[in-house]
XYZ file of C-alpha atoms in Angstrom:
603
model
C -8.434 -16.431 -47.522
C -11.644 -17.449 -47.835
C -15.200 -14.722 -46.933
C -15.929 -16.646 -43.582
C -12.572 -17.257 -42.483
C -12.656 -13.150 -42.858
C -15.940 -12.888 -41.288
C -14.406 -15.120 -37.960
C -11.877 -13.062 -37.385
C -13.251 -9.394 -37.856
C -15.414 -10.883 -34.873
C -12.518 -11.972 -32.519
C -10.549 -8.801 -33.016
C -13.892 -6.580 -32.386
C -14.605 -8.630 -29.090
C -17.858 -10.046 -30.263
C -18.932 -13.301 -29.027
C -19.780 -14.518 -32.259
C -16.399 -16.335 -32.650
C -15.532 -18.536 -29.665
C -12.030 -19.340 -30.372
C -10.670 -21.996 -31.049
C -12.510 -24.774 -29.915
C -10.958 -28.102 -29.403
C -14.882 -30.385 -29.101
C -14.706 -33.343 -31.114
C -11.187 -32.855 -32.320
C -9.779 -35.795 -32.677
C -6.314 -37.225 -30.551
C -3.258 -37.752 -31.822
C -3.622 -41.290 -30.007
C -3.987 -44.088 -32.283
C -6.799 -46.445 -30.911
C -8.949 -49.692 -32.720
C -11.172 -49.616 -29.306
C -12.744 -46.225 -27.120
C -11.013 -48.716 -23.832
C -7.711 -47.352 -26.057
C -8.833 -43.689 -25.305
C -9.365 -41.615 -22.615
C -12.144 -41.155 -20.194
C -15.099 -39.321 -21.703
C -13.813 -39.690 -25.148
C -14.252 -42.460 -27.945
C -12.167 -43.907 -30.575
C -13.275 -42.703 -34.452
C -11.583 -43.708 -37.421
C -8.791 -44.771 -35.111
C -8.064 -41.798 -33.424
C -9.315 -41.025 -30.413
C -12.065 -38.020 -30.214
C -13.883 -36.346 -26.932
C -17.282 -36.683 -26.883
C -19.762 -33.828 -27.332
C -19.398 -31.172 -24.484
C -15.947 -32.124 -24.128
C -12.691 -31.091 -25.086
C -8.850 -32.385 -25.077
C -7.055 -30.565 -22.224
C -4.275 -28.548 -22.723
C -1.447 -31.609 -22.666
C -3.685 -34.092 -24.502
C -4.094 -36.186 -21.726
C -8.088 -35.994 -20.676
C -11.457 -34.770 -22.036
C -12.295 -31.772 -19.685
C -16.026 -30.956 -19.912
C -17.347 -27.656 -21.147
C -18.277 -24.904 -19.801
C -22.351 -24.153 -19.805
C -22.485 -20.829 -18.031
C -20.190 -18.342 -16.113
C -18.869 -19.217 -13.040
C -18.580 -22.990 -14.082
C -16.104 -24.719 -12.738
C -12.773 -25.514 -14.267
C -9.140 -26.319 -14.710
C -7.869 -25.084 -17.532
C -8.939 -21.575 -19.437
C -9.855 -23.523 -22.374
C -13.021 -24.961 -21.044
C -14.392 -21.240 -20.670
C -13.165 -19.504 -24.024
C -15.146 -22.228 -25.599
C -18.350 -20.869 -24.125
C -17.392 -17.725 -22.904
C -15.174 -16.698 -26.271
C -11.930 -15.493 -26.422
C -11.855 -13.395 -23.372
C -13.005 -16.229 -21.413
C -10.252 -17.764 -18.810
C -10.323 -20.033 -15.464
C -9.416 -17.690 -12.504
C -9.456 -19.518 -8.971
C -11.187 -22.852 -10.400
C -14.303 -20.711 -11.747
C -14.885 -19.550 -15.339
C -14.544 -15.550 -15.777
C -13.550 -13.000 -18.244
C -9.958 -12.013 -18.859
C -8.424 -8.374 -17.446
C -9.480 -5.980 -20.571
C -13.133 -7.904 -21.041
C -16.449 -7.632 -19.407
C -19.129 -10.091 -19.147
C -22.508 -9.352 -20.887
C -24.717 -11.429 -22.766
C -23.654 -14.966 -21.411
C -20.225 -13.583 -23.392
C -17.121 -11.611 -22.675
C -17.090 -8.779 -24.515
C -13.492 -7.025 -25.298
C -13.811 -3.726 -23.492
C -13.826 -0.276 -25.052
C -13.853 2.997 -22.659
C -15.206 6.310 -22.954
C -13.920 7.310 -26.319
C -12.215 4.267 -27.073
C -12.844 2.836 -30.435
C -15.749 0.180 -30.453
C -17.094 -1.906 -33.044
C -20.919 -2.190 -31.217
C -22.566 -0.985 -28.065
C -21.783 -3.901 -26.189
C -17.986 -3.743 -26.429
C -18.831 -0.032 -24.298
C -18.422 -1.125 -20.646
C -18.642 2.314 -18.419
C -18.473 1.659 -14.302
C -19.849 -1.516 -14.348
C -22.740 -0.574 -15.962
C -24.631 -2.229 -18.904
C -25.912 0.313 -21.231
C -24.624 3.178 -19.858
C -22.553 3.637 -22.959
C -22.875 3.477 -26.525
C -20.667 3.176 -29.805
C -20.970 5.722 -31.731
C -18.728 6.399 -34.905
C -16.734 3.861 -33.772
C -16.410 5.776 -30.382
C -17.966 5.074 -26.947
C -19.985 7.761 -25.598
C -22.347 7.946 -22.842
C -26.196 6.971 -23.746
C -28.476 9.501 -23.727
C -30.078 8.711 -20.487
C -26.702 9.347 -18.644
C -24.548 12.242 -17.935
C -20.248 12.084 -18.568
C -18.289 13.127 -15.610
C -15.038 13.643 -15.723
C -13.811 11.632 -19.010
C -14.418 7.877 -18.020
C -17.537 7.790 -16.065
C -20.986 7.823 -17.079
C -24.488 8.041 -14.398
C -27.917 7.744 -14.812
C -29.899 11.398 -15.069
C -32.602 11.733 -13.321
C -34.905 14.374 -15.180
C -37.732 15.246 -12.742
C -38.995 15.442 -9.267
C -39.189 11.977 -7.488
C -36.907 10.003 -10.162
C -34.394 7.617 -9.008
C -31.115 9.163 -7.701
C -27.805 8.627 -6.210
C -26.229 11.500 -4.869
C -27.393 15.139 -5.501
C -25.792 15.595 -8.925
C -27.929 12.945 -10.606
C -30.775 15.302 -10.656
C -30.325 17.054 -13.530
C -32.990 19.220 -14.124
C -32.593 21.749 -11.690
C -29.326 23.272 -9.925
C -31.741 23.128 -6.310
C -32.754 19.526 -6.825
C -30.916 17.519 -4.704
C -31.263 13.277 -3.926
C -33.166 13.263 -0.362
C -32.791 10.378 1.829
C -35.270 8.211 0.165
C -33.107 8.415 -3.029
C -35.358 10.144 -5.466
C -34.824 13.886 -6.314
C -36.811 16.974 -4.620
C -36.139 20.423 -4.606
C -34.362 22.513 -1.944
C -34.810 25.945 -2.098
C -32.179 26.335 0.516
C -29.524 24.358 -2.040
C -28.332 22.444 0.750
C -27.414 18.926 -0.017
C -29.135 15.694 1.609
C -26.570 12.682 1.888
C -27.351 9.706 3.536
C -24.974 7.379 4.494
C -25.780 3.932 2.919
C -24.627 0.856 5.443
C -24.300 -2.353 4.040
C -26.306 -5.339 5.462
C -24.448 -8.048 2.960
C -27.069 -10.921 2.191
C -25.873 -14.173 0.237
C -25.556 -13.767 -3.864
C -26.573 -16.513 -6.036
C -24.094 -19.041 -6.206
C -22.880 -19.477 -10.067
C -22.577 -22.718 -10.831
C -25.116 -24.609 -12.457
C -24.633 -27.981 -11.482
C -27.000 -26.933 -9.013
C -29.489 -28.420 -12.144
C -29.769 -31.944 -11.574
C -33.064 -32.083 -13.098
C -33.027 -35.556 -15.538
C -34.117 -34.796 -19.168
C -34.119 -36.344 -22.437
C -35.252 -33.529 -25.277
C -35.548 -29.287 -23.551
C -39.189 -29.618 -23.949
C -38.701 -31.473 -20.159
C -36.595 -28.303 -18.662
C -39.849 -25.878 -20.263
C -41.315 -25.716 -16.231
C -37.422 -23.823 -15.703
C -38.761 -21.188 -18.604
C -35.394 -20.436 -20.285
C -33.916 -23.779 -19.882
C -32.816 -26.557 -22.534
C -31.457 -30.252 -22.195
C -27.697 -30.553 -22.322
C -25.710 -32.912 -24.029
C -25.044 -34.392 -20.873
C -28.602 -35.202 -20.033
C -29.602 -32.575 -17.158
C -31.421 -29.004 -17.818
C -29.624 -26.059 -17.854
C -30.360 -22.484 -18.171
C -29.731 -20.507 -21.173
C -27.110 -18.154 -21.999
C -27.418 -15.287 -20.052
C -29.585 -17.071 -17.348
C -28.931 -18.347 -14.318
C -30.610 -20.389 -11.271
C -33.166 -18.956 -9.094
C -32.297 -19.298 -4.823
C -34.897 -22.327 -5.154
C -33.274 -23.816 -8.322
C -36.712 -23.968 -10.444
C -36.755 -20.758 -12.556
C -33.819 -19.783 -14.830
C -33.657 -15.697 -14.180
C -32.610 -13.421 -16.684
C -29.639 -11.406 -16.367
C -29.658 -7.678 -15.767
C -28.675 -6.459 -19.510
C -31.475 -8.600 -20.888
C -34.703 -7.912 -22.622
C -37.685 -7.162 -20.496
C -40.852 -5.912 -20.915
C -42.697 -3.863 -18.480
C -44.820 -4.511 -16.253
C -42.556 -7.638 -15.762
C -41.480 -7.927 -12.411
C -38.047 -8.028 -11.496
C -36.413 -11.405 -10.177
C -33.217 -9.714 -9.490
C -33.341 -7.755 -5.702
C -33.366 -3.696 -6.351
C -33.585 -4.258 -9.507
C -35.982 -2.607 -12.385
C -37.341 -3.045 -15.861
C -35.728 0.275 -17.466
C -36.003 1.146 -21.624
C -36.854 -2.547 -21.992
C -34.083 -3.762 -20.270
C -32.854 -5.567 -16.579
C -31.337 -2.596 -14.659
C -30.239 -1.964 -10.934
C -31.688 1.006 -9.155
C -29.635 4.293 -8.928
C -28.923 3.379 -5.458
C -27.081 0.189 -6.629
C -24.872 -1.337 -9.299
C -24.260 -4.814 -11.054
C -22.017 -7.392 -9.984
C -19.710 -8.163 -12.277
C -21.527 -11.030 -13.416
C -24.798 -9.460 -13.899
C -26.469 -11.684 -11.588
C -27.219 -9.306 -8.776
C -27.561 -5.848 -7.992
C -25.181 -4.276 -4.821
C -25.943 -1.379 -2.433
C -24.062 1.490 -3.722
C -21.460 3.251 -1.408
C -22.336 6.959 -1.411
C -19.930 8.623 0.989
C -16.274 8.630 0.593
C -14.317 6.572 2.872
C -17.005 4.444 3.497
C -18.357 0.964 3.738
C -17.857 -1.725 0.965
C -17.420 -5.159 0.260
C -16.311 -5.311 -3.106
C -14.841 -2.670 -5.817
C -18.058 -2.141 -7.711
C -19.734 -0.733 -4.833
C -17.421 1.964 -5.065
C -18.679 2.897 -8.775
C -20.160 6.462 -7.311
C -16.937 7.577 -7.561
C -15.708 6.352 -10.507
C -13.710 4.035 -12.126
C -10.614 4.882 -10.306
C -12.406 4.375 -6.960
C -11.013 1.113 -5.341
C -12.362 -0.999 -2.054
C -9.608 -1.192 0.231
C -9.552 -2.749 4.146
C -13.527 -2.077 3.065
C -13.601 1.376 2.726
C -14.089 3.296 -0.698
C -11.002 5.388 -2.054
C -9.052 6.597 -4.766
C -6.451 4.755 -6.231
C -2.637 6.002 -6.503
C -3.547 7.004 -10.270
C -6.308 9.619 -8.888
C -7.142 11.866 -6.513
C -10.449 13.270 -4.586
C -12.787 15.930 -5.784
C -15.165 16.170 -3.179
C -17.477 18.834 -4.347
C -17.306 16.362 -7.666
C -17.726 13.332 -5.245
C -14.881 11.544 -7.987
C -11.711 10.105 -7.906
C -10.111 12.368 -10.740
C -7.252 11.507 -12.590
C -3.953 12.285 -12.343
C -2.177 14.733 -14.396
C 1.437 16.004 -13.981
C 3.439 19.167 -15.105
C 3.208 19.214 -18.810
C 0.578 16.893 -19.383
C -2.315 18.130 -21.531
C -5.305 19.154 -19.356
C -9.446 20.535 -19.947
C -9.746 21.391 -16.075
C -8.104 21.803 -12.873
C -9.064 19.474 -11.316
C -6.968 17.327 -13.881
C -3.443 18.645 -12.686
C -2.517 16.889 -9.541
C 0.694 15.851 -7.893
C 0.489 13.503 -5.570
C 3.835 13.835 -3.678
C 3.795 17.372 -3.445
C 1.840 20.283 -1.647
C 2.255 22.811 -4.430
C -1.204 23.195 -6.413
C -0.635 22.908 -9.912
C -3.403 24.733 -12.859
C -4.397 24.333 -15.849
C -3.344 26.563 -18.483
C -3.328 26.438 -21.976
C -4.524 23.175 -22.010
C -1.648 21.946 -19.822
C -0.553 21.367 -16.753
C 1.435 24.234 -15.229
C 2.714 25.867 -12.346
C 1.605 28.563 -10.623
C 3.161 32.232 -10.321
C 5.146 32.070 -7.725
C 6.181 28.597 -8.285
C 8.792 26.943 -10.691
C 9.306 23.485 -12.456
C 11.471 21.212 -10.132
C 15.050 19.935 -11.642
C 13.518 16.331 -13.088
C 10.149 18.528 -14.499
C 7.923 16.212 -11.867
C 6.346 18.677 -9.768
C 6.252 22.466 -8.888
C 8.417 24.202 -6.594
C 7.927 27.546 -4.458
C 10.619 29.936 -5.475
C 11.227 31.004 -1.665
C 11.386 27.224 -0.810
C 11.873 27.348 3.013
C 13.495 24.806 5.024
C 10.508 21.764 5.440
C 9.665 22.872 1.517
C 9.118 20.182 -0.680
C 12.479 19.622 -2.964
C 13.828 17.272 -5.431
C 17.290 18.724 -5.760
C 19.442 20.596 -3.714
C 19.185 23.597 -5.917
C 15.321 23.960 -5.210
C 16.304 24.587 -1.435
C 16.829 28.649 -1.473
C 17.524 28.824 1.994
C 21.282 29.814 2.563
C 23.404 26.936 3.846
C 20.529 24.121 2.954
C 20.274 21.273 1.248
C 17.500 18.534 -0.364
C 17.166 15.455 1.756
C 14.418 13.117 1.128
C 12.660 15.568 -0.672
C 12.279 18.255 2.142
C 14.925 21.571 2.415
C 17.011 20.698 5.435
C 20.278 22.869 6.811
C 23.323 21.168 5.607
C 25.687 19.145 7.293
C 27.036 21.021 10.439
C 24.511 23.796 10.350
C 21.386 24.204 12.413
C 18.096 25.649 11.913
C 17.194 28.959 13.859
C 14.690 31.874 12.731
C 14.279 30.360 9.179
C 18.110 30.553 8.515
C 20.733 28.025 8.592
C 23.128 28.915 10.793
C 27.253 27.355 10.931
C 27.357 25.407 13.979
C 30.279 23.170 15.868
C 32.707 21.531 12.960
C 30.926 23.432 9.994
C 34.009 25.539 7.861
C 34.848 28.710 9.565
C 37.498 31.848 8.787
C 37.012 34.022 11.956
C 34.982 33.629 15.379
C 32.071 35.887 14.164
C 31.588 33.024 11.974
C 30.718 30.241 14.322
C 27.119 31.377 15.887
C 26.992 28.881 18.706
C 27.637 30.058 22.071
C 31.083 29.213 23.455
C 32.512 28.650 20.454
C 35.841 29.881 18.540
C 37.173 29.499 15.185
C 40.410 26.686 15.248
C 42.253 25.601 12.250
C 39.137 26.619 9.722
C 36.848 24.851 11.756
C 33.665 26.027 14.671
C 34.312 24.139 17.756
C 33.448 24.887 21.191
C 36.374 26.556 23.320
C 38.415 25.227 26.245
C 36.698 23.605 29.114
C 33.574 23.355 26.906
C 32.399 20.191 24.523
C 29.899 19.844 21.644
C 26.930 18.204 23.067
C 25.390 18.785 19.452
C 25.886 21.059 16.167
C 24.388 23.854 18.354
C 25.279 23.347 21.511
C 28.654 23.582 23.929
C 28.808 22.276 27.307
C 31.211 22.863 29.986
C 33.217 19.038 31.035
C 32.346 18.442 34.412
C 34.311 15.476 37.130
C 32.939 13.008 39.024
C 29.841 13.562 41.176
C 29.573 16.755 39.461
C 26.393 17.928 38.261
C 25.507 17.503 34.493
C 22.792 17.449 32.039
C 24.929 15.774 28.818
C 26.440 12.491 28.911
C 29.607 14.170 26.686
C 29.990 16.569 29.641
C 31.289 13.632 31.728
C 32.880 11.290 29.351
C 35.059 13.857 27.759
C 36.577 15.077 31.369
C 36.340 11.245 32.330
C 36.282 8.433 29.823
C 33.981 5.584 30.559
C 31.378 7.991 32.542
C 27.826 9.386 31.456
C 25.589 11.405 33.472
C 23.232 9.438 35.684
C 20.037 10.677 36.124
C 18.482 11.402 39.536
C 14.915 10.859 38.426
C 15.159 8.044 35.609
C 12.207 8.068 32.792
C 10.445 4.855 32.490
C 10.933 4.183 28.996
C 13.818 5.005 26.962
C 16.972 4.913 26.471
C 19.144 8.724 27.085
C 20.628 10.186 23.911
C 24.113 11.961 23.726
C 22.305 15.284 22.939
C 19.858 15.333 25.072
C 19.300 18.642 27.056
C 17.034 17.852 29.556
C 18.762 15.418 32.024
C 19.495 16.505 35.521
C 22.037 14.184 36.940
C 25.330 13.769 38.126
C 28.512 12.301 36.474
C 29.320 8.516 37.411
C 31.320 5.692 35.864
C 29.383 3.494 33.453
C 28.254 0.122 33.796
C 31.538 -2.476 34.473
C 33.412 0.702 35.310
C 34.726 1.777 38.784
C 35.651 5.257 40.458
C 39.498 4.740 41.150
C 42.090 7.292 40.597
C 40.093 10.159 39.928
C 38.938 7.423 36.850
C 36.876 5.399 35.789
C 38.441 1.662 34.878
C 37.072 -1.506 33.970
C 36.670 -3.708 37.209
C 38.662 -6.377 37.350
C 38.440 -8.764 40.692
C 41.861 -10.801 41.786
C 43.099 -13.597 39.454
C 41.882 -11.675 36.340
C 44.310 -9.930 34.038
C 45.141 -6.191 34.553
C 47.344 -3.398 32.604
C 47.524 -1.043 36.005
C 46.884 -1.301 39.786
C 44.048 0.713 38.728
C 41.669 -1.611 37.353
C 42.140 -4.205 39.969
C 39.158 -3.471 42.073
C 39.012 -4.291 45.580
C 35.939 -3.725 48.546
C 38.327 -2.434 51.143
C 42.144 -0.827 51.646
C 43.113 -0.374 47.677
C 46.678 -1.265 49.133
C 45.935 -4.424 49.767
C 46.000 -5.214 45.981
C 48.336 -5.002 43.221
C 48.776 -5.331 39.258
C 51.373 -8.401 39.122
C 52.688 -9.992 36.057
C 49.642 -8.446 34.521
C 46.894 -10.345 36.981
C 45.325 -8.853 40.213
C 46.794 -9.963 43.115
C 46.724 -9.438 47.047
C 49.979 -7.444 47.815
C 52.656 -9.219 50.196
C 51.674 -10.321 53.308
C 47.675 -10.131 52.557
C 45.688 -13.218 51.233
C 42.583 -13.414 49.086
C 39.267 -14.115 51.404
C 37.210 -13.986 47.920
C 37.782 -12.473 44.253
C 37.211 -9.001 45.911
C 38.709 -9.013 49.652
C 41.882 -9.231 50.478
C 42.739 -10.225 54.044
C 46.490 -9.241 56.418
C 48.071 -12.182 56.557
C 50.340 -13.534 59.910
C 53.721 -12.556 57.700
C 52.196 -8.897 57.456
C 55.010 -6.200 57.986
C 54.516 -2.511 59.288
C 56.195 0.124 57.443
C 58.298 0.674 60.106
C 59.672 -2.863 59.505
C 59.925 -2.830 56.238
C 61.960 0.255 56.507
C 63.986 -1.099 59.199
C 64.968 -3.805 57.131
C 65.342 -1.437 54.426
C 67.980 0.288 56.438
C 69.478 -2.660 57.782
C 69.941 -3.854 54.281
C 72.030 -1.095 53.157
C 73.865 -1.137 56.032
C 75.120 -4.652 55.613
C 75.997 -3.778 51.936
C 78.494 -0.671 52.891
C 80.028 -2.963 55.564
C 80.936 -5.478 53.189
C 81.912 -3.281 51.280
C-alpha cells in the first residue's frame, strides 16, 4: 500500500474532513456511448463511456448525474451528493444535506465525534453540548478547554472569572462561591448567597434558511462574487459562499460561521453572538444551532420553554426538548441544586458521586460506596440485582419478587407488596379472609364467618359480598346494600337503588348502596321468583315465566308455549280475556262429579 493511500485513510478513520470519501465526479459510466445524446442528462460521452460533468456525480443506480453538494443544508436525494462535500459523515436526511448520528458539523465538514474522554485525533473531532471549542484533544483524550469548567463527566460551560462577565446560571461564576448570574446575565456578588434566576421566554424569530441556491448571482471567474466577500464562482456558473459560509437575510454578504476565525473588534453578523479568543461564539445566554449558523436563547429553568433540543444544553447532554419543555431523558435523572440531568447508574455499577446511583423505577435511594453503587443499611439487593429493597418491605413497597414482600401472607404483583389471593389488608397485616385455607374458626378473621371443609366462608344466612365482607341474603322488597345479598336468596335479582348515581355502573362489592331487592332487567316477580318474562305465543319451561298483566290464572305453560288457559282468549301478547265458554269451578266440579258418576254406573 502505497504512503498516500495510508495518509487517506488515517484521515477517514480519525473523522477529519481531509478525505471526502469516495467520490464518484467524473467517473466514468459503464454505458457505452459514440455521442453525449447516448448519455445521460448532465453528463457527456469520453472515450466512449459516458462521464458526469464537473459538480456532478452518477447516482446510486447509475441512472442520472445528481449535482453536488456546495454547502450544508443543500438539497438532495441521495447521501452521496453530501459525503462528497460534507465527507464521510455527510448523509441526506429529509431532502437536505446533514451529518450522520455520531458526527457534528464544524468547519463546512462533519467531523466524527469524540466525547469527554473519548479518544480524539484533533480538537475538532471534541464536540461537548453543542458547543465549538468547548473541548479539546489532549493525549488523544477530550477534555474541557481551559476557559470552561467539567460538570458531571460529559458536559463542559463557559467560566466566567470576574464581576460583570457573561453568565448562564449562577454556577458559571467561578470566582467566588457568593457570585451569582443576576438577571442581566453577567455575574455580581450576593452577600446574602441567594441565587438570581430568571426565567428566559422564547420569542422564536426566523433562522437563515440553508440553501444556497438562494445565489443566483451570474459569474464567469470568483473575482465577480468578491462584492459577497467570501464567495467564489462555481462550476455551474453562479457565486457561492465558501466553506463554512453561508448567505446573509439580504443574500449579498457570505457570513462566517460561529467556529470561525475572527478578529476583534469585528462585529458580529450572527444575532447574540461574539468575537471570543479569536473565534465566532454565542453568548453564555445562548448556544449554536447545530449548523453553526445561528445562535438560540438558552433555556435556563427546568421544565421550561424550548423549541429545539439544543436549547436545552444548560442541562446537559442528556437534557431532551419534549412537547417543548426541557427534561431529562430516561437514561438520566435531575439534580436540581446541580441544575443537570445526571446519569444513570444502577446497583453495582462503578460510581465517583451520589448523585451517579439512581434507579429510576424505584423509591429506595441508592449511595455510592466504594466506588460503586450500593444499597443502603437498611436496604437489600432485590432477587434480579436491579434495584434496592427495604428489609421491612410493607405492603405498597416496591418488589420484584415475591420473596422481597416481608409482610406475612403477601405477595409481589406488579412490582408493589400486595396481600395474597384471598387475604385482605387491615392494620399493616394480611389477614385470611372468605375462601383463603383455614383449620379452625379462629382462623378466618372476617365477621360471620366459620371454618367449612378447610376453607373461610361466611356462615348460614350470610354471603361473601367480598374477601372481607359477609352479608346476610335478604327476599324481595327487602332492604339491601349488596347486589349478592339478593341474587343469592333470589336468582336473577340485584339491589335497586333508591337514589341512583349519575354515572356509573354498581359493582358486586360495593358497600354503600341503600336499596331494596328487585328482579333484574327482563325478569319478573312471580312465585316468590324472579323469571324471565315471557308474553303468550313464546316458549316457556313453567307457568312461571309466562307473564301476564292481570289474573295469573288466566295463563298457562302448554306444550312448552304460553297460552290463555281454557275458556279465556288472548286480547294482546299480555292480556288474556274470559271467554263465552268460561266455566265456574262449581261447574267444572259438577261435571267432575257427574263424570265419575256415569263411570261407576256403567260399571
Amino acid at each position: 500500500m502505497g504512503i498516500r493511500a495510508i495518509f487517506l485513510l488515517s484521515l477517514f478513520f480519525s473523522g477529519n474532513p481531509g478525505f471526502n470519501g469516495c467520490q464518484s465526479v467524473g467517473v466514468q459510466h459503464p454505458q457505452e456511448c459514440s455521442q453525449d445524446s447516448d448519455c445521460p442528462v448532465n453528463s457527456a460521452c469520453e472515450v466512449h463511456r459516458c462521464r458526469c460533468t464537473n459538480g456532478f456525480l452518477f447516482s446510486g443506480d447509475g441512472t442520472r448525474c445528481l449535482r453536488v453538494a456546495e454547502s450544508y443544508g443543500d438539497s438532495c436525494e441521495e447521501s452521496l451528493q453530501c459525503s462528497s462535500y460534507l465527507s464521510a459523515g455527510g448523509t441526506c436526511t429529509s431532502g437536505r444535506c446533514a451529518c450522520s448520528p455520531g458526527f457534528h458539523y464544524l468547519h463546512g465538514f462533519c467531523y466524527k465525534k469524540s466525547e469527554l474522554g473519548e479518544t480524539c485525533f484533533s480538537s475538532d473531532n471534541c464536540y461537548v453540548n453543542y458547543q465549538p471549542g468547548a473541548a479539546i484533544c489532549e493525549n488523544n483524550k477530550c477534555r474541557c478547554s481551559s476557559e470552561f469548567y467539567q460538570r458531571e463527566y460529559r458536559s463542559c460551560r463557559r467560566a466566567a472569572q470576574k464581576i460583570g462577565e457573561d453568565c448562564a446560571i449562577d454556577i458559571d461564576c467561578k470566582f467566588d462561591a457568593r457570585a451569582t448570574c443576576d438577571k442581566s446575565r453577567g455575574c455580581q456578588l450576593n452577600d446574602s448567597g441567594t441565587s438570581v434566576v430568571e426565567r428566559l421566554e422564547f420569542s422564536p424569530r426566523r433562522a437563515v434558511k440553508l440553501n444556497p441556491e438562494w445565489i443566483k448571482k451570474s459569474c464567469k471567474s470568483s473575482s465577480d462574487c468578491s462584492s459577497m466577500g467570501s464567495a467564489t464562482c462555481s462550476s455551474h456558473g453562479t457565486c457561492v459562499c465558501d466553506r463554512a459560509h453561508f448567505l446573509s437575510g439580504t443574500g449579498d454578504k457570505c457570513i462566517p460561521e460561529l467556529g470561525e476565525p475572527c478578529t476583534p473588534p469585528e462585529l458580529p453578523q450572527i444575532k447574540n453572538s461574539v468575537c471570543r479568543e479569536d473565534v465566532w461564539s454565542c453568548k453564555s445566554t445562548h448556544v449554536p444551532a447545530i449548523s453553526n449558523r445561528e445562535c438560540k436563547k438558552a433555556t435556563t429553568r427546568y421544565r421550561t420553554s424550548c423549541l429545539f433540543q439544543e436549547q436545552c444544553f444548560v442541562f446537559g447532554p442528556d437534557a431532551v426538548c419534549t412537547d417543548r419543555k426541557c427534561v431529562c431523558n430516561d437514561k438520566s435523572h435531575y439534580v436540581d441544586d446541580k441544575m443537570f440531568c445526571w446519569r444513570n447508574r444502577g446497583v453495582g455499577e462503578s460510581c465517583i458521586e451520589n448523585e451517579d446511583c439512581y434507579i429510576r423505577s424505584s423509591d429506595v435511594p441508592v449511595h455510592c460506596d466504594g466506588f460503586v453503587c450500593s444499597c443502603l443499611n437498611g436496604t437489600h439487593v432485590s432477587s434480579d440485582r436491579s434495584t434496592c429493597i427495604n428489609d421491612q418491605n410493607e405492603i405498597g413497597g416496591f418488589c420484584i419478587g415475591n420473596e422481597d414482600c416481608t409482610t406475612e401472607n403477601s405477595i409481589c404483583a406488579d412490582k408493589s407488596c400486595v396481600c395474597a389471593e384471598n387475604h385482605y389488608q387491615s392494620e399493616g397485616k394480611c389477614l385470611p379472609g372468605n375462601f383463603a385455607n383455614c383449620n379452625q374458626n379462629l382462623d378466618c378473621k372476617v365477621p360471620n364467618s366459620v371454618c367449612r371443609n378447610g376453607t373461610c366462608g361466611c356462615h348460614n344466612e350470610h354471603v361473601a359480598a367480598s374477601v372481607n365482607l359477609c352479608v346476610p341474603v335478604v327476599p324481595l322488597e327487602a332492604p339491601c346494600k349488596h347486589h349478592i345479598q339478593c341474587s343469592s336468596r333470589t336468582p336473577n335479582s340485584f339491589c335497586r337503588i333508591l337514589t341512583p348515581e349519575p354515572e356509573g355502573e354498581l359493582e358486586e362489592n360495593e358497600t354503600d348502596l341503600a336499596g331494596t331487592c328487585a328482579c333484574g332487567e327482563g325478569f319478573y316477580h312471580n312465585f316468590e321468583g324472579c323469571f324471565r318474562k315471557r308474553v303468550l305465543k313464546e316458549t316457556c319451561q313453567n307457568i312461571a315465566e309466562c307473564y301476564i298483566e292481570s289474573n295469573q290464572n288466566s295463563v298457562l305453560c302448554k306444550n312448552g308455549i304460553c297460552s290463555c288457559n281454557f275458556g279465556w282468549r288472548a286480547i294482546n301478547d299480555s292480556h288474556c280475556e274470559s271467554g263465552g265458554a268460561r266455566m265456574s269451578s262449581r261447574t267444572w266440579m259438577l261435571l267432575i262429579v257427574l263424570g265419575v258418576l256415569c263411570t261407576h254406573t256403567s260399571m
